Amino acid sequence: MEIKNLKDNQQYLEEVNHWLYSQWGHHDEDNDEKDWLKSKKEKLNNNQSLPIRFVALEDGQPVGTASIVKHDMKTHTELEPWMADVYVKEEKRNQGIGSKLVNKIIEEAQQQKFSTLYLFTPDKKSFYEGLGWNSFFNEEYRGENVDIMVYNL
């Protein structure tokens, strides 16, 4: 398995966008899947500015994705940057791909000289704790109880 910058592998962008919209699009009542794709195409960067998006490839096929973004919660624009969009295809889960994607994001954040990295999750707190993330606080966000977590780089 290899993890590559999505900007350099845009042939996978539509599939990655479909995964993300299918998973989290219900939170965005103002935009449809085509809007998401257009936005992602406009915001592909090559490790020079945020967001930076990665795709995990196995035998030349996309199996997961993760990103570093400036802000991921409208309620906490004072916190930045964030790890976001961590997603692994359902049939590829529990094979270490998610962990490798998270570690790639941490590595990239360190190269960018960030001191902290944030994320929020409604249901994967223990997964991230196992990778060294710490609970920061808990709140209601978009109709869900979420844990905001921090990783000190």
mmCIF file with all atom_site columns, N, CA and C in Angstrom, residues 30-61:
data_model
loop_
_atom_site.group_PDB
_atom_site.id
_atom_site.type_symbol
_atom_site.label_atom_id
_atom_site.label_alt_id
_atom_site.label_comp_id
_atom_site.label_asym_id
_atom_site.label_entity_id
_atom_site.label_seq_id
_atom_site.pdbx_PDB_ins_code
_atom_site.Cartn_x
_atom_site.Cartn_y
_atom_site.Cartn_z
_atom_site.occupancy
_atom_site.B_iso_or_equiv
_atom_site.pdbx_formal_charge
_atom_site.auth_seq_id
_atom_site.auth_comp_id
_atom_site.auth_asym_id
_atom_site.auth_atom_id
_atom_site.pdbx_PDB_model_num
ATOM 1  N N  . ASP A 1 30 ? -26.704 22.651 1.950  1.00 0.00 ? 30 ASP A N  1
ATOM 2  C CA . ASP A 1 30 ? -26.613 23.669 0.906  1.00 0.00 ? 30 ASP A CA 1
ATOM 3  C C  . ASP A 1 30 ? -25.885 23.192 -0.353 1.00 0.00 ? 30 ASP A C  1
ATOM 4  N N  . ASN A 1 31 ? -25.208 22.046 -0.287 1.00 0.00 ? 31 ASN A N  1
ATOM 5  C CA . ASN A 1 31 ? -24.401 21.596 -1.415 1.00 0.00 ? 31 ASN A CA 1
ATOM 6  C C  . ASN A 1 31 ? -24.666 20.130 -1.717 1.00 0.00 ? 31 ASN A C  1
ATOM 7  N N  . ASP A 1 32 ? -24.587 19.785 -2.999 1.00 0.00 ? 32 ASP A N  1
ATOM 8  C CA . ASP A 1 32 ? -24.742 18.383 -3.384 1.00 0.00 ? 32 ASP A CA 1
ATOM 9  C C  . ASP A 1 32 ? -23.362 17.798 -3.713 1.00 0.00 ? 32 ASP A C  1
ATOM 10 N N  . GLU A 1 33 ? -23.352 16.553 -4.150 1.00 0.00 ? 33 GLU A N  1
ATOM 11 C CA . GLU A 1 33 ? -22.084 15.863 -4.405 1.00 0.00 ? 33 GLU A CA 1
ATOM 12 C C  . GLU A 1 33 ? -21.261 16.565 -5.486 1.00 0.00 ? 33 GLU A C  1
ATOM 13 N N  . LYS A 1 34 ? -21.913 17.120 -6.505 1.00 0.00 ? 34 LYS A N  1
ATOM 14 C CA . LYS A 1 34 ? -21.195 17.847 -7.563 1.00 0.00 ? 34 LYS A CA 1
ATOM 15 C C  . LYS A 1 34 ? -20.544 19.113 -7.011 1.00 0.00 ? 34 LYS A C  1
ATOM 16 N N  . ASP A 1 35 ? -21.226 19.783 -6.084 1.00 0.00 ? 35 ASP A N  1
ATOM 17 C CA . ASP A 1 35 ? -20.645 20.970 -5.447 1.00 0.00 ? 35 ASP A CA 1
ATOM 18 C C  . ASP A 1 35 ? -19.392 20.594 -4.663 1.00 0.00 ? 35 ASP A C  1
ATOM 19 N N  . TRP A 1 36 ? -19.469 19.465 -3.951 1.00 0.00 ? 36 TRP A N  1
ATOM 20 C CA . TRP A 1 36 ? -18.317 19.004 -3.181 1.00 0.00 ? 36 TRP A CA 1
ATOM 21 C C  . TRP A 1 36 ? -17.137 18.726 -4.113 1.00 0.00 ? 36 TRP A C  1
ATOM 22 N N  . LEU A 1 37 ? -17.405 18.056 -5.235 1.00 0.00 ? 37 LEU A N  1
ATOM 23 C CA . LEU A 1 37 ? -16.344 17.727 -6.179 1.00 0.00 ? 37 LEU A CA 1
ATOM 24 C C  . LEU A 1 37 ? -15.703 19.000 -6.723 1.00 0.00 ? 37 LEU A C  1
ATOM 25 N N  . LYS A 1 38 ? -16.509 19.956 -7.105 1.00 0.00 ? 38 LYS A N  1
ATOM 26 C CA . LYS A 1 38 ? -15.984 21.223 -7.625 1.00 0.00 ? 38 LYS A CA 1
ATOM 27 C C  . LYS A 1 38 ? -15.102 21.906 -6.583 1.00 0.00 ? 38 LYS A C  1
ATOM 28 N N  . SER A 1 39 ? -15.559 21.938 -5.351 1.00 0.00 ? 39 SER A N  1
ATOM 29 C CA . SER A 1 39 ? -14.798 22.558 -4.279 1.00 0.00 ? 39 SER A CA 1
ATOM 30 C C  . SER A 1 39 ? -13.467 21.840 -4.052 1.00 0.00 ? 39 SER A C  1
ATOM 31 N N  . LYS A 1 40 ? -13.502 20.513 -4.059 1.00 0.00 ? 40 LYS A N  1
ATOM 32 C CA . LYS A 1 40 ? -12.262 19.752 -3.844 1.00 0.00 ? 40 LYS A CA 1
ATOM 33 C C  . LYS A 1 40 ? -11.285 19.946 -4.999 1.00 0.00 ? 40 LYS A C  1
ATOM 34 N N  . LYS A 1 41 ? -11.790 20.006 -6.227 1.00 0.00 ? 41 LYS A N  1
ATOM 35 C CA . LYS A 1 41 ? -10.915 20.237 -7.382 1.00 0.00 ? 41 LYS A CA 1
ATOM 36 C C  . LYS A 1 41 ? -10.222 21.585 -7.261 1.00 0.00 ? 41 LYS A C  1
ATOM 37 N N  . GLU A 1 42 ? -10.946 22.583 -6.788 1.00 0.00 ? 42 GLU A N  1
ATOM 38 C CA . GLU A 1 42 ? -10.391 23.932 -6.654 1.00 0.00 ? 42 GLU A CA 1
ATOM 39 C C  . GLU A 1 42 ? -9.391  24.041 -5.512 1.00 0.00 ? 42 GLU A C  1
ATOM 40 N N  . LYS A 1 43 ? -9.472  23.101 -4.572 1.00 0.00 ? 43 LYS A N  1
ATOM 41 C CA . LYS A 1 43 ? -8.652  23.207 -3.362 1.00 0.00 ? 43 LYS A CA 1
ATOM 42 C C  . LYS A 1 43 ? -7.661  22.054 -3.225 1.00 0.00 ? 43 LYS A C  1
ATOM 43 N N  . LEU A 1 44 ? -7.104  21.603 -4.332 1.00 0.00 ? 44 LEU A N  1
ATOM 44 C CA . LEU A 1 44 ? -6.053  20.589 -4.266 1.00 0.00 ? 44 LEU A CA 1
ATOM 45 C C  . LEU A 1 44 ? -4.706  21.282 -4.207 1.00 0.00 ? 44 LEU A C  1
ATOM 46 N N  . ASN A 1 45 ? -3.927  20.965 -3.191 1.00 0.00 ? 45 ASN A N  1
ATOM 47 C CA . ASN A 1 45 ? -2.625  21.589 -3.011 1.00 0.00 ? 45 ASN A CA 1
ATOM 48 C C  . ASN A 1 45 ? -1.551  20.518 -2.929 1.00 0.00 ? 45 ASN A C  1
ATOM 49 N N  . ASN A 1 46 ? -0.353  20.950 -3.214 1.00 0.00 ? 46 ASN A N  1
ATOM 50 C CA . ASN A 1 46 ? 0.768   20.028 -3.272 1.00 0.00 ? 46 ASN A CA 1
ATOM 51 C C  . ASN A 1 46 ? 1.757   20.303 -2.144 1.00 0.00 ? 46 ASN A C  1
ATOM 52 N N  . ASN A 1 47 ? 1.337   20.111 -0.924 1.00 0.00 ? 47 ASN A N  1
ATOM 53 C CA . ASN A 1 47 ? 2.188   20.229 0.260  1.00 0.00 ? 47 ASN A CA 1
ATOM 54 C C  . ASN A 1 47 ? 2.747   21.639 0.452  1.00 0.00 ? 47 ASN A C  1
ATOM 55 N N  . GLN A 1 48 ? 2.093   22.641 -0.130 1.00 0.00 ? 48 GLN A N  1
ATOM 56 C CA . GLN A 1 48 ? 2.563   24.006 0.039  1.00 0.00 ? 48 GLN A CA 1
ATOM 57 C C  . GLN A 1 48 ? 1.594   24.854 0.839  1.00 0.00 ? 48 GLN A C  1
ATOM 58 N N  . SER A 1 49 ? 0.314   24.535 0.763  1.00 0.00 ? 49 SER A N  1
ATOM 59 C CA . SER A 1 49 ? -0.685  25.234 1.555  1.00 0.00 ? 49 SER A CA 1
ATOM 60 C C  . SER A 1 49 ? -1.848  24.283 1.821  1.00 0.00 ? 49 SER A C  1
ATOM 61 N N  . LEU A 1 50 ? -2.676  24.647 2.762  1.00 0.00 ? 50 LEU A N  1
ATOM 62 C CA . LEU A 1 50 ? -3.801  23.781 3.130  1.00 0.00 ? 50 LEU A CA 1
ATOM 63 C C  . LEU A 1 50 ? -5.009  24.091 2.264  1.00 0.00 ? 50 LEU A C  1
ATOM 64 N N  . PRO A 1 51 ? -5.830  23.109 1.984  1.00 0.00 ? 51 PRO A N  1
ATOM 65 C CA . PRO A 1 51 ? -5.787  21.729 2.444  1.00 0.00 ? 51 PRO A CA 1
ATOM 66 C C  . PRO A 1 51 ? -4.816  20.869 1.627  1.00 0.00 ? 51 PRO A C  1
ATOM 67 N N  . ILE A 1 52 ? -4.336  19.821 2.267  1.00 0.00 ? 52 ILE A N  1
ATOM 68 C CA . ILE A 1 52 ? -3.522  18.800 1.605  1.00 0.00 ? 52 ILE A CA 1
ATOM 69 C C  . ILE A 1 52 ? -4.290  17.496 1.753  1.00 0.00 ? 52 ILE A C  1
ATOM 70 N N  . ARG A 1 53 ? -4.564  16.855 0.634  1.00 0.00 ? 53 ARG A N  1
ATOM 71 C CA . ARG A 1 53 ? -5.374  15.640 0.628  1.00 0.00 ? 53 ARG A CA 1
ATOM 72 C C  . ARG A 1 53 ? -4.543  14.465 0.120  1.00 0.00 ? 53 ARG A C  1
ATOM 73 N N  . PHE A 1 54 ? -4.727  13.327 0.781  1.00 0.00 ? 54 PHE A N  1
ATOM 74 C CA . PHE A 1 54 ? -3.997  12.123 0.414  1.00 0.00 ? 54 PHE A CA 1
ATOM 75 C C  . PHE A 1 54 ? -4.961  11.006 0.036  1.00 0.00 ? 54 PHE A C  1
ATOM 76 N N  . VAL A 1 55 ? -4.469  10.094 -0.783 1.00 0.00 ? 55 VAL A N  1
ATOM 77 C CA . VAL A 1 55 ? -5.228  8.906  -1.160 1.00 0.00 ? 55 VAL A CA 1
ATOM 78 C C  . VAL A 1 55 ? -4.332  7.695  -0.911 1.00 0.00 ? 55 VAL A C  1
ATOM 79 N N  . ALA A 1 56 ? -4.896  6.671  -0.268 1.00 0.00 ? 56 ALA A N  1
ATOM 80 C CA . ALA A 1 56 ? -4.196  5.408  -0.061 1.00 0.00 ? 56 ALA A CA 1
ATOM 81 C C  . ALA A 1 56 ? -4.522  4.500  -1.234 1.00 0.00 ? 56 ALA A C  1
ATOM 82 N N  . LEU A 1 57 ? -3.480  3.912  -1.818 1.00 0.00 ? 57 LEU A N  1
ATOM 83 C CA . LEU A 1 57 ? -3.645  3.042  -2.975 1.00 0.00 ? 57 LEU A CA 1
ATOM 84 C C  . LEU A 1 57 ? -3.137  1.639  -2.656 1.00 0.00 ? 57 LEU A C  1
ATOM 85 N N  . GLU A 1 58 ? -3.904  0.673  -3.070 1.00 0.00 ? 58 GLU A N  1
ATOM 86 C CA . GLU A 1 58 ? -3.517  -0.729 -2.923 1.00 0.00 ? 58 GLU A CA 1
ATOM 87 C C  . GLU A 1 58 ? -3.685  -1.377 -4.289 1.00 0.00 ? 58 GLU A C  1
ATOM 88 N N  . ASP A 1 59 ? -2.614  -1.883 -4.835 1.00 0.00 ? 59 ASP A N  1
ATOM 89 C CA . ASP A 1 59 ? -2.633  -2.459 -6.183 1.00 0.00 ? 59 ASP A CA 1
ATOM 90 C C  . ASP A 1 59 ? -3.220  -1.478 -7.200 1.00 0.00 ? 59 ASP A C  1
ATOM 91 N N  . GLY A 1 60 ? -2.873  -0.201 -7.050 1.00 0.00 ? 60 GLY A N  1
ATOM 92 C CA . GLY A 1 60 ? -3.322  0.813  -7.981 1.00 0.00 ? 60 GLY A CA 1
ATOM 93 C C  . GLY A 1 60 ? -4.766  1.250  -7.829 1.00 0.00 ? 60 GLY A C  1
ATOM 94 N N  . GLN A 1 61 ? -5.428  0.792  -6.785 1.00 0.00 ? 61 GLN A N  1
ATOM 95 C CA . GLN A 1 61 ? -6.826  1.153  -6.548 1.00 0.00 ? 61 GLN A CA 1
ATOM 96 C C  . GLN A 1 61 ? -6.949  1.957  -5.257 1.00 0.00 ? 61 GLN A C  1
#
